[in-house]
């Protein structure tokens, strides 16, 4: 069966890294979401202050339902924070809110990797939806062109994941820089925010590795069908 072939071994390193990443982000978040920052500043306040400090006045900060649903929407120019980050005064809340503002700053200064990532989203969504379907049809029916098309479409996901890495790391760097320069967090609190954001960054590394190994698996399966 396709899902139980030997090429599944190729995914094991990525699965291990993903498990480690999830453990680290859970541990860091659980630890620093319980530690209130000395200034008592909320995630919302941190976001607004950093936006203003960077001369950004057209981005609205609003609350969104869910946990770990924080994100910046470049089309609507809205920075959406989960309830525990929006109202939260923890080190984790300030760190996460600041990271999302980092994306708003990237958008404001036309950060190239962010522009590229946003530009390929439609193609990536299309590829993610059809790549495996076409590949499986090609594998089952022995139609080699379908295998190739499936691989090409899935490659878009790999490109997206690779472009995401500098986008996320840069946003975290901007966040920590703002936190330090503006004194939003003090002393070891900054290290706490770094721990949360670096752990979160590892999840993107794991996702990129998984997509790369999955692409390699498709290539191996396609060659094995020759």
PDB file of C-alpha atoms in Angstrom:
ATOM      1  CA  UNK A   1       0.000   0.000   0.000  1.00  0.00           C
ATOM      2  CA  UNK A   2       1.167   3.577  -0.789  1.00  0.00           C
ATOM      3  CA  UNK A   3       1.011   4.832   2.795  1.00  0.00           C
ATOM      4  CA  UNK A   4       2.989   1.876   4.111  1.00  0.00           C
ATOM      5  CA  UNK A   5       5.802   1.701   1.576  1.00  0.00           C
ATOM      6  CA  UNK A   6       9.454   1.896   2.556  1.00  0.00           C
ATOM      7  CA  UNK A   7       9.774   5.547   1.512  1.00  0.00           C
ATOM      8  CA  UNK A   8       7.904   6.480   4.691  1.00  0.00           C
ATOM      9  CA  UNK A   9      11.319   6.188   6.358  1.00  0.00           C
ATOM     10  CA  UNK A  10      12.299   9.441   4.676  1.00  0.00           C
ATOM     11  CA  UNK A  11       9.767  11.283   6.834  1.00  0.00           C
ATOM     12  CA  UNK A  12      11.083   9.993  10.169  1.00  0.00           C
ATOM     13  CA  UNK A  13      13.711  12.769  10.696  1.00  0.00           C
ATOM     14  CA  UNK A  14      11.080  15.440   9.999  1.00  0.00           C
ATOM     15  CA  UNK A  15       8.600  13.739  12.333  1.00  0.00           C
ATOM     16  CA  UNK A  16      11.197  13.693  15.110  1.00  0.00           C
ATOM     17  CA  UNK A  17      12.075  17.361  14.603  1.00  0.00           C
ATOM     18  CA  UNK A  18       8.360  18.235  14.563  1.00  0.00           C
ATOM     19  CA  UNK A  19       7.817  16.413  17.847  1.00  0.00           C
ATOM     20  CA  UNK A  20      10.765  18.228  19.426  1.00  0.00           C
ATOM     21  CA  UNK A  21       9.513  21.559  18.109  1.00  0.00           C
ATOM     22  CA  UNK A  22       6.024  21.002  19.513  1.00  0.00           C
ATOM     23  CA  UNK A  23       7.465  20.007  22.870  1.00  0.00           C
ATOM     24  CA  UNK A  24       9.695  23.082  23.024  1.00  0.00           C
ATOM     25  CA  UNK A  25       6.998  25.574  22.050  1.00  0.00           C
ATOM     26  CA  UNK A  26       4.527  24.012  24.491  1.00  0.00           C
ATOM     27  CA  UNK A  27       7.085  24.063  27.307  1.00  0.00           C
ATOM     28  CA  UNK A  28       8.207  27.644  26.621  1.00  0.00           C
ATOM     29  CA  UNK A  29       4.678  28.967  26.228  1.00  0.00           C
ATOM     30  CA  UNK A  30       3.321  27.167  29.297  1.00  0.00           C
ATOM     31  CA  UNK A  31       6.216  28.545  31.353  1.00  0.00           C
ATOM     32  CA  UNK A  32       6.193  32.176  30.232  1.00  0.00           C
ATOM     33  CA  UNK A  33       2.439  32.519  29.825  1.00  0.00           C
ATOM     34  CA  UNK A  34       2.277  32.226  33.611  1.00  0.00           C
ATOM     35  CA  UNK A  35       4.877  34.917  34.323  1.00  0.00           C
ATOM     36  CA  UNK A  36       3.523  38.474  34.432  1.00  0.00           C
ATOM     37  CA  UNK A  37       5.881  41.122  33.050  1.00  0.00           C
ATOM     38  CA  UNK A  38       7.047  43.764  35.518  1.00  0.00           C
ATOM     39  CA  UNK A  39       5.408  46.647  33.671  1.00  0.00           C
ATOM     40  CA  UNK A  40       2.057  44.878  33.522  1.00  0.00           C
ATOM     41  CA  UNK A  41       1.736  45.729  29.839  1.00  0.00           C
ATOM     42  CA  UNK A  42      -0.753  43.707  27.786  1.00  0.00           C
ATOM     43  CA  UNK A  43      -0.176  42.171  24.384  1.00  0.00           C
ATOM     44  CA  UNK A  44      -2.519  44.756  22.876  1.00  0.00           C
ATOM     45  CA  UNK A  45      -0.615  47.641  24.457  1.00  0.00           C
ATOM     46  CA  UNK A  46       2.726  46.235  23.347  1.00  0.00           C
ATOM     47  CA  UNK A  47       1.452  45.883  19.781  1.00  0.00           C
ATOM     48  CA  UNK A  48       0.051  49.407  19.634  1.00  0.00           C
ATOM     49  CA  UNK A  49       3.198  50.925  21.128  1.00  0.00           C
ATOM     50  CA  UNK A  50       5.500  49.164  18.661  1.00  0.00           C
ATOM     51  CA  UNK A  51       3.278  50.095  15.715  1.00  0.00           C
ATOM     52  CA  UNK A  52       3.353  53.755  16.728  1.00  0.00           C
ATOM     53  CA  UNK A  53       7.110  53.660  17.339  1.00  0.00           C
ATOM     54  CA  UNK A  54       7.525  52.507  13.736  1.00  0.00           C
ATOM     55  CA  UNK A  55       5.206  55.161  12.346  1.00  0.00           C
ATOM     56  CA  UNK A  56       2.444  52.700  11.509  1.00  0.00           C
ATOM     57  CA  UNK A  57      -1.002  54.143  12.210  1.00  0.00           C
ATOM     58  CA  UNK A  58      -3.179  52.343   9.675  1.00  0.00           C
ATOM     59  CA  UNK A  59      -3.019  48.877  11.238  1.00  0.00           C
ATOM     60  CA  UNK A  60      -5.860  47.969  13.594  1.00  0.00           C
ATOM     61  CA  UNK A  61      -5.230  45.674  16.561  1.00  0.00           C
ATOM     62  CA  UNK A  62      -8.179  43.447  17.379  1.00  0.00           C
ATOM     63  CA  UNK A  63      -9.006  40.326  19.332  1.00  0.00           C
ATOM     64  CA  UNK A  64      -9.746  37.017  17.610  1.00  0.00           C
ATOM     65  CA  UNK A  65     -11.209  33.826  19.056  1.00  0.00           C
ATOM     66  CA  UNK A  66      -9.165  30.717  19.633  1.00  0.00           C
ATOM     67  CA  UNK A  67      -5.828  29.826  21.168  1.00  0.00           C
ATOM     68  CA  UNK A  68      -2.550  30.543  19.346  1.00  0.00           C
ATOM     69  CA  UNK A  69      -4.556  32.128  16.519  1.00  0.00           C
ATOM     70  CA  UNK A  70      -2.461  35.295  16.508  1.00  0.00           C
ATOM     71  CA  UNK A  71      -1.624  36.633  13.036  1.00  0.00           C
ATOM     72  CA  UNK A  72      -1.241  39.718  10.873  1.00  0.00           C
ATOM     73  CA  UNK A  73      -3.584  40.109   7.901  1.00  0.00           C
ATOM     74  CA  UNK A  74      -1.790  42.242   5.264  1.00  0.00           C
ATOM     75  CA  UNK A  75      -4.885  42.572   3.067  1.00  0.00           C
ATOM     76  CA  UNK A  76      -7.107  43.978   5.807  1.00  0.00           C
ATOM     77  CA  UNK A  77      -4.177  45.610   7.624  1.00  0.00           C
ATOM     78  CA  UNK A  78      -5.351  44.093  10.877  1.00  0.00           C
ATOM     79  CA  UNK A  79      -3.264  42.537  13.599  1.00  0.00           C
ATOM     80  CA  UNK A  80      -5.367  39.878  15.265  1.00  0.00           C
ATOM     81  CA  UNK A  81      -4.443  38.591  18.709  1.00  0.00           C
ATOM     82  CA  UNK A  82      -5.976  35.705  20.622  1.00  0.00           C
ATOM     83  CA  UNK A  83      -7.765  36.631  23.837  1.00  0.00           C
ATOM     84  CA  UNK A  84      -4.991  35.433  26.137  1.00  0.00           C
ATOM     85  CA  UNK A  85      -2.425  37.463  24.182  1.00  0.00           C
ATOM     86  CA  UNK A  86      -4.632  40.525  23.632  1.00  0.00           C
ATOM     87  CA  UNK A  87      -5.507  40.928  27.318  1.00  0.00           C
ATOM     88  CA  UNK A  88      -2.574  38.949  28.705  1.00  0.00           C
ATOM     89  CA  UNK A  89       0.211  40.601  30.695  1.00  0.00           C
ATOM     90  CA  UNK A  90       2.550  37.636  30.533  1.00  0.00           C
ATOM     91  CA  UNK A  91       6.013  37.608  29.002  1.00  0.00           C
ATOM     92  CA  UNK A  92       4.702  35.205  26.359  1.00  0.00           C
ATOM     93  CA  UNK A  93       1.817  37.544  25.463  1.00  0.00           C
ATOM     94  CA  UNK A  94       4.135  40.494  24.899  1.00  0.00           C
ATOM     95  CA  UNK A  95       6.566  38.362  22.891  1.00  0.00           C
ATOM     96  CA  UNK A  96       3.888  36.911  20.618  1.00  0.00           C
ATOM     97  CA  UNK A  97       2.144  40.247  20.079  1.00  0.00           C
ATOM     98  CA  UNK A  98       5.478  41.869  19.243  1.00  0.00           C
ATOM     99  CA  UNK A  99       6.271  39.106  16.757  1.00  0.00           C
ATOM    100  CA  UNK A 100       3.014  39.702  14.906  1.00  0.00           C
ATOM    101  CA  UNK A 101       3.784  43.420  14.792  1.00  0.00           C
ATOM    102  CA  UNK A 102       7.078  42.378  13.220  1.00  0.00           C
ATOM    103  CA  UNK A 103       5.054  41.133  10.241  1.00  0.00           C
ATOM    104  CA  UNK A 104       3.185  44.433  10.064  1.00  0.00           C
ATOM    105  CA  UNK A 105       6.529  46.251   9.991  1.00  0.00           C
ATOM    106  CA  UNK A 106       7.717  43.923   7.215  1.00  0.00           C
ATOM    107  CA  UNK A 107       4.609  44.785   5.226  1.00  0.00           C
ATOM    108  CA  UNK A 108       5.116  48.482   5.839  1.00  0.00           C
ATOM    109  CA  UNK A 109       8.728  48.429   4.584  1.00  0.00           C
ATOM    110  CA  UNK A 110       7.976  45.995   1.731  1.00  0.00           C
ATOM    111  CA  UNK A 111      10.218  43.243   3.084  1.00  0.00           C
ATOM    112  CA  UNK A 112      11.008  41.163  -0.014  1.00  0.00           C
ATOM    113  CA  UNK A 113      10.552  37.616   1.397  1.00  0.00           C
ATOM    114  CA  UNK A 114       7.139  38.609   2.774  1.00  0.00           C
ATOM    115  CA  UNK A 115       6.085  40.062  -0.581  1.00  0.00           C
ATOM    116  CA  UNK A 116       7.203  36.880  -2.356  1.00  0.00           C
ATOM    117  CA  UNK A 117       5.415  34.651   0.137  1.00  0.00           C
ATOM    118  CA  UNK A 118       2.165  36.567  -0.143  1.00  0.00           C
ATOM    119  CA  UNK A 119       2.415  36.566  -3.947  1.00  0.00           C
ATOM    120  CA  UNK A 120       2.640  32.784  -4.243  1.00  0.00           C
ATOM    121  CA  UNK A 121      -0.107  31.945  -1.728  1.00  0.00           C
ATOM    122  CA  UNK A 122      -2.824  31.354  -4.396  1.00  0.00           C
ATOM    123  CA  UNK A 123      -0.529  29.024  -6.368  1.00  0.00           C
ATOM    124  CA  UNK A 124       0.528  27.215  -3.200  1.00  0.00           C
ATOM    125  CA  UNK A 125      -3.086  26.688  -2.120  1.00  0.00           C
ATOM    126  CA  UNK A 126      -3.917  25.278  -5.551  1.00  0.00           C
ATOM    127  CA  UNK A 127      -0.856  23.039  -5.530  1.00  0.00           C
ATOM    128  CA  UNK A 128      -1.548  21.780  -2.012  1.00  0.00           C
ATOM    129  CA  UNK A 129      -5.052  20.798  -3.021  1.00  0.00           C
ATOM    130  CA  UNK A 130      -4.221  18.927  -6.206  1.00  0.00           C
ATOM    131  CA  UNK A 131      -0.603  17.744  -5.991  1.00  0.00           C
ATOM    132  CA  UNK A 132      -1.264  14.542  -4.058  1.00  0.00           C
ATOM    133  CA  UNK A 133      -4.448  13.787  -5.984  1.00  0.00           C
ATOM    134  CA  UNK A 134      -2.674  14.006  -9.337  1.00  0.00           C
ATOM    135  CA  UNK A 135       0.343  12.117  -8.026  1.00  0.00           C
ATOM    136  CA  UNK A 136      -1.765   9.258  -6.648  1.00  0.00           C
ATOM    137  CA  UNK A 137      -3.748   9.028  -9.884  1.00  0.00           C
ATOM    138  CA  UNK A 138      -0.519   8.935 -11.839  1.00  0.00           C
ATOM    139  CA  UNK A 139       0.912   6.270  -9.540  1.00  0.00           C
ATOM    140  CA  UNK A 140      -2.188   4.068  -9.609  1.00  0.00           C
ATOM    141  CA  UNK A 141      -2.883   4.472 -13.320  1.00  0.00           C
ATOM    142  CA  UNK A 142       0.748   4.503 -14.393  1.00  0.00           C
ATOM    143  CA  UNK A 143       0.473   7.925 -16.051  1.00  0.00           C
ATOM    144  CA  UNK A 144       3.937   9.467 -15.723  1.00  0.00           C
ATOM    145  CA  UNK A 145       2.969  13.032 -16.737  1.00  0.00           C
ATOM    146  CA  UNK A 146       0.575  13.138 -13.786  1.00  0.00           C
ATOM    147  CA  UNK A 147       3.422  12.115 -11.480  1.00  0.00           C
ATOM    148  CA  UNK A 148       5.545  14.980 -12.779  1.00  0.00           C
ATOM    149  CA  UNK A 149       2.742  17.512 -12.494  1.00  0.00           C
ATOM    150  CA  UNK A 150       2.027  16.370  -8.939  1.00  0.00           C
ATOM    151  CA  UNK A 151       5.684  16.794  -8.004  1.00  0.00           C
ATOM    152  CA  UNK A 152       5.884  20.255  -9.569  1.00  0.00           C
ATOM    153  CA  UNK A 153       2.741  21.395  -7.754  1.00  0.00           C
ATOM    154  CA  UNK A 154       4.003  20.042  -4.435  1.00  0.00           C
ATOM    155  CA  UNK A 155       7.291  21.865  -5.017  1.00  0.00           C
ATOM    156  CA  UNK A 156       5.358  25.107  -4.580  1.00  0.00           C
ATOM    157  CA  UNK A 157       4.670  24.093  -0.983  1.00  0.00           C
ATOM    158  CA  UNK A 158       8.370  23.504  -0.406  1.00  0.00           C
ATOM    159  CA  UNK A 159       9.223  26.924  -1.848  1.00  0.00           C
ATOM    160  CA  UNK A 160       6.577  28.528   0.367  1.00  0.00           C
ATOM    161  CA  UNK A 161       7.946  26.842   3.484  1.00  0.00           C
ATOM    162  CA  UNK A 162      11.508  27.890   2.653  1.00  0.00           C
ATOM    163  CA  UNK A 163      10.482  31.520   2.076  1.00  0.00           C
ATOM    164  CA  UNK A 164       8.557  31.429   5.347  1.00  0.00           C
ATOM    165  CA  UNK A 165      11.744  30.808   7.344  1.00  0.00           C
ATOM    166  CA  UNK A 166      13.386  34.230   6.799  1.00  0.00           C
ATOM    167  CA  UNK A 167       9.986  35.900   7.186  1.00  0.00           C
ATOM    168  CA  UNK A 168       9.416  34.375  10.613  1.00  0.00           C
ATOM    169  CA  UNK A 169      12.990  34.757  11.874  1.00  0.00           C
ATOM    170  CA  UNK A 170      13.072  38.378  10.753  1.00  0.00           C
ATOM    171  CA  UNK A 171       9.756  39.127  12.468  1.00  0.00           C
ATOM    172  CA  UNK A 172      11.102  37.668  15.717  1.00  0.00           C
ATOM    173  CA  UNK A 173      14.302  39.697  15.427  1.00  0.00           C
ATOM    174  CA  UNK A 174      12.285  42.869  14.893  1.00  0.00           C
ATOM    175  CA  UNK A 175      10.120  41.959  17.895  1.00  0.00           C
ATOM    176  CA  UNK A 176      13.029  41.412  20.279  1.00  0.00           C
ATOM    177  CA  UNK A 177      14.739  44.580  19.063  1.00  0.00           C
ATOM    178  CA  UNK A 178      11.595  46.619  19.723  1.00  0.00           C
ATOM    179  CA  UNK A 179      11.049  44.988  23.109  1.00  0.00           C
ATOM    180  CA  UNK A 180      14.592  45.909  24.147  1.00  0.00           C
ATOM    181  CA  UNK A 181      14.716  49.416  22.710  1.00  0.00           C
ATOM    182  CA  UNK A 182      11.324  50.387  24.111  1.00  0.00           C
ATOM    183  CA  UNK A 183      11.830  48.683  27.465  1.00  0.00           C
ATOM    184  CA  UNK A 184       8.609  46.722  27.168  1.00  0.00           C
ATOM    185  CA  UNK A 185      10.284  43.857  28.979  1.00  0.00           C
ATOM    186  CA  UNK A 186      13.245  44.140  31.330  1.00  0.00           C
ATOM    187  CA  UNK A 187      16.129  41.918  32.408  1.00  0.00           C
ATOM    188  CA  UNK A 188      15.541  38.199  32.066  1.00  0.00           C
ATOM    189  CA  UNK A 189      12.049  38.869  30.736  1.00  0.00           C
ATOM    190  CA  UNK A 190      13.639  39.546  27.338  1.00  0.00           C
ATOM    191  CA  UNK A 191      15.269  36.115  27.426  1.00  0.00           C
ATOM    192  CA  UNK A 192      11.869  34.628  28.211  1.00  0.00           C
ATOM    193  CA  UNK A 193      10.372  36.261  25.137  1.00  0.00           C
ATOM    194  CA  UNK A 194      13.325  35.031  23.071  1.00  0.00           C
ATOM    195  CA  UNK A 195      12.727  31.499  24.332  1.00  0.00           C
ATOM    196  CA  UNK A 196       9.073  31.587  23.256  1.00  0.00           C
ATOM    197  CA  UNK A 197       9.818  33.030  19.831  1.00  0.00           C
ATOM    198  CA  UNK A 198      12.825  30.791  19.097  1.00  0.00           C
ATOM    199  CA  UNK A 199      10.766  27.736  20.042  1.00  0.00           C
ATOM    200  CA  UNK A 200       7.995  28.903  17.719  1.00  0.00           C
ATOM    201  CA  UNK A 201      10.551  29.410  14.949  1.00  0.00           C
ATOM    202  CA  UNK A 202      11.606  25.786  15.289  1.00  0.00           C
ATOM    203  CA  UNK A 203       8.104  24.711  14.265  1.00  0.00           C
ATOM    204  CA  UNK A 204       8.610  26.486  10.936  1.00  0.00           C
ATOM    205  CA  UNK A 205      11.946  24.726  10.496  1.00  0.00           C
ATOM    206  CA  UNK A 206      10.192  21.426  11.158  1.00  0.00           C
ATOM    207  CA  UNK A 207       7.465  22.261   8.627  1.00  0.00           C
ATOM    208  CA  UNK A 208      10.075  23.118   5.996  1.00  0.00           C
ATOM    209  CA  UNK A 209      11.951  19.891   6.662  1.00  0.00           C
ATOM    210  CA  UNK A 210       8.741  17.883   6.422  1.00  0.00           C
ATOM    211  CA  UNK A 211       7.852  19.439   3.068  1.00  0.00           C
ATOM    212  CA  UNK A 212      11.355  18.817   1.707  1.00  0.00           C
ATOM    213  CA  UNK A 213      11.381  15.169   2.789  1.00  0.00           C
ATOM    214  CA  UNK A 214       7.849  14.674   1.453  1.00  0.00           C
ATOM    215  CA  UNK A 215       8.968  16.045  -1.913  1.00  0.00           C
ATOM    216  CA  UNK A 216      11.953  13.703  -1.877  1.00  0.00           C
ATOM    217  CA  UNK A 217       9.585  10.847  -1.121  1.00  0.00           C
ATOM    218  CA  UNK A 218       7.422  11.723  -4.126  1.00  0.00           C
ATOM    219  CA  UNK A 219      10.490  11.780  -6.370  1.00  0.00           C
ATOM    220  CA  UNK A 220      11.650   8.380  -5.089  1.00  0.00           C
ATOM    221  CA  UNK A 221       8.167   6.907  -5.591  1.00  0.00           C
ATOM    222  CA  UNK A 222       7.953   8.336  -9.096  1.00  0.00           C
ATOM    223  CA  UNK A 223      11.337   6.870 -10.062  1.00  0.00           C
ATOM    224  CA  UNK A 224      10.375   3.544  -8.569  1.00  0.00           C
ATOM    225  CA  UNK A 225       7.376   3.483 -10.856  1.00  0.00           C
ATOM    226  CA  UNK A 226       9.553   3.787 -13.966  1.00  0.00           C
TER     227      UNK A 226
END
